[in-house]
Amino acid sequence: MKRKRRQRWIAILMAVVMLSGTIGSAGLAQAPETERGTVQEKESQLDPSLLPERVKTWAGEYETVTTQEEADALRTQDESKNLLIAAKECTLSGLSYGEIAAAAADKLELSDVKAKVLTADQVSELRLSGTELEQLYVQTAKGQSVALHIDARTKIPEIFLEGEGSVLLEGNGALGMVRVTGALEAATVRATCSVKNESGQAVVLETPDGNQMTLADSQQEELVLSSYQVTFLADGQVYDSKLVKPGETIPFPEQNPEKDGFIFTSWYLDEAFTESCSQFAVAEGATTLYARFVDASEAIEVTFDVMGGRELQPQLFAKGETLLSRPINEIYTEKDGYTFGGWCTDPECTTAFSYTEPLEASVTLYAFFVSEEAQETEKDGTSADLADFDWQGTIPLRTEPEMTLDEVKKNVRVETGSGSLDPELDITETEDGFAVSGSYYEKDGERGFEPGATFSIIVSGGVHFADYPDDTDTAIVSVYKEQVEVVGFSDDMTYVLWNEVMEYQPVVSVE
């Protein structure tokens, strides 16, 4: 396909953010047994002494993965099968099993996974997102610290904490009962759940509010996670601290920290400054953010030409950072009678600049606006408007008698309008004559016209549009595309993606 030389793009802010979401592979069909390569049912390569006790009770063969490559090859959607993970680090996505067990792993991540039982035996870090389990068993060794992070989409009715180590459990998922069955050195729970001590001895428990309590044998406590502690560090010192409700956006300090001879650029999730904290980051656990300072000579300046909109101050960035590392009010403008469509690198707005594009040099960005007023155009009687045209629709043609397909093709041409691809027409014979369809855009294995594109089809030499008079020689086609409205954000509201809503209760009036 040929790409157009000139393209006009409308940058949709929300679309950029939404796409930052996780996509599981749960919809993939199960691969045949012969296509699973090294991930076949086989005996475990793990030292038998390290096998979790539950694995020793499994009947028959089970799948085993020892590397991430083998894990990536999994396509199982069968609750009659079991899986043993014998890799030091492993990420699984979009799978379904009866039981899953992992032993002696440094880090295990599960995304959009379903299983009846998950056993994490001496797994130092366990992260669950969009995971549904009936039971979770966490086994710790004496002197070992284990961290469990559970997101809002995860559902686990019952969790067992076993062994003699220390456990940190945090998250805002749908958790039920947490049973402490081992003589833990310490237990920290930053989640809303019930905790019952079934270990036979007292256990020291740190509750979501940061207080410690001694949980006697058989004692049960109802814990409520009301907020997470978010700490902002600047040059090794605590600059600010906030309590943020689970799932809410983390508010940055109103004033940026300062350091002599340096310029503050952004807040980061790690001390090595490898991952900046987005303005849309939400509180999913106790969090520490680190201020990044760069030498003034190394800073990148972004200047905003708002093209008549609300003025914005220039912003300084470190190389590689993105616009999304700034609060929305610092990178969003507005103008009466217009809808803000994003930023471009040229005043004519022929080249868009993405909110997620790394900044490599100082640049001036130009605001792109779309008028909210209806646009009126005058056309002569020889043209027809085909608005909101189906991307897989056809345009019937009427021709002079005895015209061949090749003759029709020579008398039909297309003129490019808007869109990212040059339109290409497919002309075929039908029972009633001929028809025009698109063949240059593909989606889900189907071909048609590019959604959102506009172009003109011109006919001549005895070829006419079947649904219009003979003097209509031009069809102006606007292909339908579902629109996403660009909206501003309010600092007084919390925004949640619909697919992350765990529960919805309609508001009703009470007499």
Tab-separated table of C-alpha atoms in Angstrom, residues 310-509:
chain	number	residue	atom	x	y	z
A	310	ARG	CA	-5.411	29.338	26.495
A	311	GLU	CA	-1.776	30.239	27.096
A	312	LEU	CA	0.634	27.597	28.392
A	313	GLN	CA	4.048	28.039	29.953
A	314	PRO	CA	7.103	26.386	28.352
A	315	GLN	CA	8.002	23.082	30.013
A	316	LEU	CA	11.420	21.570	30.677
A	317	PHE	CA	12.041	17.857	30.198
A	318	ALA	CA	14.915	15.414	30.402
A	319	LYS	CA	15.779	13.672	27.142
A	320	GLY	CA	13.494	10.697	26.574
A	321	GLU	CA	10.599	11.928	28.714
A	322	THR	CA	7.106	12.377	27.269
A	323	LEU	CA	4.372	14.983	27.518
A	324	LEU	CA	2.365	12.629	29.716
A	325	SER	CA	4.837	13.148	32.542
A	326	ARG	CA	3.200	16.552	33.089
A	327	PRO	CA	-0.150	17.376	34.728
A	328	ILE	CA	-2.951	17.712	32.192
A	329	ASN	CA	-3.453	21.447	32.765
A	330	GLU	CA	0.151	22.070	31.666
A	331	ILE	CA	-0.187	20.362	28.270
A	332	TYR	CA	-3.855	20.975	27.379
A	333	THR	CA	-5.313	24.166	25.938
A	334	GLU	CA	-8.784	25.271	24.842
A	335	LYS	CA	-10.428	27.908	22.679
A	336	ASP	CA	-14.037	29.089	22.507
A	337	GLY	CA	-15.921	27.609	19.575
A	338	TYR	CA	-13.280	24.945	18.927
A	339	THR	CA	-12.346	21.470	20.095
A	340	PHE	CA	-8.695	20.868	20.953
A	341	GLY	CA	-7.326	17.998	18.869
A	342	GLY	CA	-3.727	17.694	20.072
A	343	TRP	CA	-0.285	19.010	19.134
A	344	CYS	CA	1.551	19.236	15.821
A	345	THR	CA	5.146	19.973	14.900
A	346	ASP	CA	4.257	22.545	12.223
A	347	PRO	CA	1.895	25.576	12.118
A	348	GLU	CA	-0.123	24.002	9.277
A	349	CYS	CA	-0.727	20.936	11.463
A	350	THR	CA	0.195	18.371	8.841
A	351	THR	CA	2.329	16.307	11.266
A	352	ALA	CA	0.992	15.327	14.680
A	353	PHE	CA	3.126	14.928	17.800
A	354	SER	CA	2.109	12.020	20.028
A	355	TYR	CA	1.745	12.426	23.779
A	356	THR	CA	3.815	9.260	24.211
A	357	GLU	CA	6.608	10.242	21.827
A	358	PRO	CA	9.974	10.578	23.621
A	359	LEU	CA	11.369	14.092	23.513
A	360	GLU	CA	14.877	14.176	22.087
A	361	ALA	CA	15.423	17.897	21.440
A	362	SER	CA	13.845	21.265	22.195
A	363	VAL	CA	10.772	21.832	20.080
A	364	THR	CA	7.823	24.142	19.491
A	365	LEU	CA	4.448	22.429	19.319
A	366	TYR	CA	1.384	23.939	17.663
A	367	ALA	CA	-2.189	23.440	18.877
A	368	PHE	CA	-4.632	21.845	16.478
A	369	PHE	CA	-8.270	22.917	16.788
A	370	VAL	CA	-11.444	21.735	15.059
A	371	SER	CA	-14.242	24.266	14.619
A	372	GLU	CA	-17.501	23.387	16.358
A	373	GLU	CA	-19.516	25.260	13.722
A	374	ALA	CA	-21.161	23.325	10.902
A	375	GLN	CA	-19.245	23.681	7.647
A	376	GLU	CA	-21.356	24.546	4.596
A	377	THR	CA	-20.119	23.813	1.093
A	378	GLU	CA	-21.698	24.410	-2.278
A	379	LYS	CA	-21.539	21.771	-4.966
A	380	ASP	CA	-22.770	21.827	-8.539
A	381	GLY	CA	-25.343	19.431	-9.893
A	382	THR	CA	-22.776	16.968	-11.241
A	383	SER	CA	-21.660	15.651	-7.850
A	384	ALA	CA	-23.224	13.465	-5.190
A	385	ASP	CA	-22.401	13.260	-1.485
A	386	LEU	CA	-22.040	9.789	0.022
A	387	ALA	CA	-21.736	10.662	3.717
A	388	ASP	CA	-21.179	8.100	6.521
A	389	PHE	CA	-20.484	5.492	3.868
A	390	ASP	CA	-20.029	1.905	5.084
A	391	TRP	CA	-16.345	0.955	4.942
A	392	GLN	CA	-17.345	-2.334	3.239
A	393	GLY	CA	-20.071	-0.774	1.107
A	394	THR	CA	-20.271	-0.905	-2.703
A	395	ILE	CA	-21.215	1.782	-5.234
A	396	PRO	CA	-23.217	0.366	-8.182
A	397	LEU	CA	-22.401	1.588	-11.702
A	398	ARG	CA	-24.525	1.818	-14.839
A	399	THR	CA	-22.758	1.589	-18.205
A	400	GLU	CA	-23.386	1.715	-21.911
A	401	PRO	CA	-24.352	-1.672	-23.430
A	402	GLU	CA	-21.585	-4.149	-24.202
A	403	MET	CA	-18.918	-2.348	-22.124
A	404	THR	CA	-16.255	-4.711	-20.816
A	405	LEU	CA	-14.689	-4.717	-17.353
A	406	ASP	CA	-11.427	-3.309	-18.709
A	407	GLU	CA	-13.286	-0.455	-20.449
A	408	VAL	CA	-15.119	0.406	-17.232
A	409	LYS	CA	-11.877	0.442	-15.252
A	410	LYS	CA	-10.335	2.899	-17.742
A	411	ASN	CA	-13.246	5.314	-17.208
A	412	VAL	CA	-13.293	5.309	-13.403
A	413	ARG	CA	-10.681	7.162	-11.403
A	414	VAL	CA	-10.230	8.287	-7.793
A	415	GLU	CA	-8.902	11.547	-6.325
A	416	THR	CA	-7.378	11.502	-2.853
A	417	GLY	CA	-8.940	13.585	-0.095
A	418	SER	CA	-8.111	12.844	3.546
A	419	GLY	CA	-6.932	9.673	5.241
A	420	SER	CA	-3.655	7.951	5.940
A	421	LEU	CA	-3.751	5.677	2.866
A	422	ASP	CA	-4.131	6.355	-0.829
A	423	PRO	CA	-7.541	4.936	-1.819
A	424	GLU	CA	-7.538	2.036	-4.269
A	425	LEU	CA	-10.726	0.926	-6.034
A	426	ASP	CA	-11.814	-2.593	-6.791
A	427	ILE	CA	-14.255	-2.731	-9.763
A	428	THR	CA	-16.124	-5.993	-10.285
A	429	GLU	CA	-18.945	-7.308	-12.459
A	430	THR	CA	-22.353	-7.863	-10.851
A	431	GLU	CA	-25.707	-9.226	-12.015
A	432	ASP	CA	-26.878	-5.667	-12.705
A	433	GLY	CA	-23.671	-4.347	-14.245
A	434	PHE	CA	-20.605	-3.255	-12.284
A	435	ALA	CA	-19.793	-2.035	-8.755
A	436	VAL	CA	-16.994	-0.164	-6.971
A	437	SER	CA	-15.632	-1.265	-3.575
A	438	GLY	CA	-12.494	-0.684	-1.516
A	439	SER	CA	-9.592	-3.091	-1.427
A	440	TYR	CA	-6.751	-1.193	0.236
A	441	TYR	CA	-7.717	-1.246	3.943
A	442	GLU	CA	-7.772	-4.480	5.921
A	443	LYS	CA	-9.346	-5.211	9.307
A	444	ASP	CA	-9.874	-8.646	10.854
A	445	GLY	CA	-9.200	-10.261	7.486
A	446	GLU	CA	-11.799	-8.132	5.699
A	447	ARG	CA	-11.034	-5.476	3.077
A	448	GLY	CA	-12.750	-2.202	2.286
A	449	PHE	CA	-12.392	1.587	2.413
A	450	GLU	CA	-10.364	3.240	5.161
A	451	PRO	CA	-12.715	4.417	7.973
A	452	GLY	CA	-12.638	8.204	8.333
A	453	ALA	CA	-11.219	8.779	4.846
A	454	THR	CA	-12.713	11.086	2.204
A	455	PHE	CA	-12.096	10.869	-1.525
A	456	SER	CA	-13.790	11.497	-4.858
A	457	ILE	CA	-14.710	8.937	-7.526
A	458	ILE	CA	-15.012	10.373	-11.051
A	459	VAL	CA	-16.671	8.490	-13.919
A	460	SER	CA	-16.697	9.212	-17.658
A	461	GLY	CA	-16.939	7.583	-21.127
A	462	GLY	CA	-20.377	6.060	-20.715
A	463	VAL	CA	-19.974	5.011	-17.071
A	464	HIS	CA	-22.543	6.446	-14.599
A	465	PHE	CA	-23.504	6.057	-10.946
A	466	ALA	CA	-26.516	3.752	-10.971
A	467	ASP	CA	-28.380	5.587	-8.218
A	468	TYR	CA	-27.939	9.096	-9.701
A	469	PRO	CA	-28.763	10.963	-12.935
A	470	ASP	CA	-26.427	10.593	-15.907
A	471	ASP	CA	-24.989	14.096	-15.431
A	472	THR	CA	-23.624	13.115	-11.976
A	473	ASP	CA	-20.004	12.344	-12.750
A	474	THR	CA	-18.465	12.730	-9.268
A	475	ALA	CA	-19.220	10.931	-5.987
A	476	ILE	CA	-17.690	12.528	-2.876
A	477	VAL	CA	-17.315	9.653	-0.413
A	478	SER	CA	-16.917	10.133	3.361
A	479	VAL	CA	-16.343	6.765	5.016
A	480	TYR	CA	-17.925	6.365	8.435
A	481	LYS	CA	-15.638	6.119	11.446
A	482	GLU	CA	-16.625	5.899	15.085
A	483	GLN	CA	-15.601	9.146	16.739
A	484	VAL	CA	-13.900	9.681	20.091
A	485	GLU	CA	-14.757	12.973	21.733
A	486	VAL	CA	-11.816	14.976	23.070
A	487	VAL	CA	-12.573	16.191	26.563
A	488	GLY	CA	-10.778	18.226	29.175
A	489	PHE	CA	-10.050	16.904	32.637
A	490	SER	CA	-11.127	18.378	35.924
A	491	ASP	CA	-8.844	18.343	38.936
A	492	ASP	CA	-11.957	17.831	41.104
A	493	MET	CA	-12.919	14.504	39.532
A	494	THR	CA	-11.458	11.005	39.485
A	495	TYR	CA	-11.533	9.194	36.134
A	496	VAL	CA	-11.819	5.402	35.999
A	497	LEU	CA	-11.785	3.226	32.876
A	498	TRP	CA	-15.130	1.409	32.614
A	499	ASN	CA	-13.508	-2.016	32.354
A	500	GLU	CA	-11.808	-1.374	35.708
A	501	VAL	CA	-15.082	-0.692	37.551
A	502	MET	CA	-15.481	-3.511	40.064
A	503	GLU	CA	-18.964	-2.546	41.262
A	504	TYR	CA	-21.642	-0.045	40.258
A	505	GLN	CA	-24.476	1.066	42.515
A	506	PRO	CA	-27.100	3.423	40.971
A	507	VAL	CA	-27.942	6.466	43.061
A	508	VAL	CA	-31.545	6.390	44.295
A	509	SER	CA	-33.533	8.902	46.264
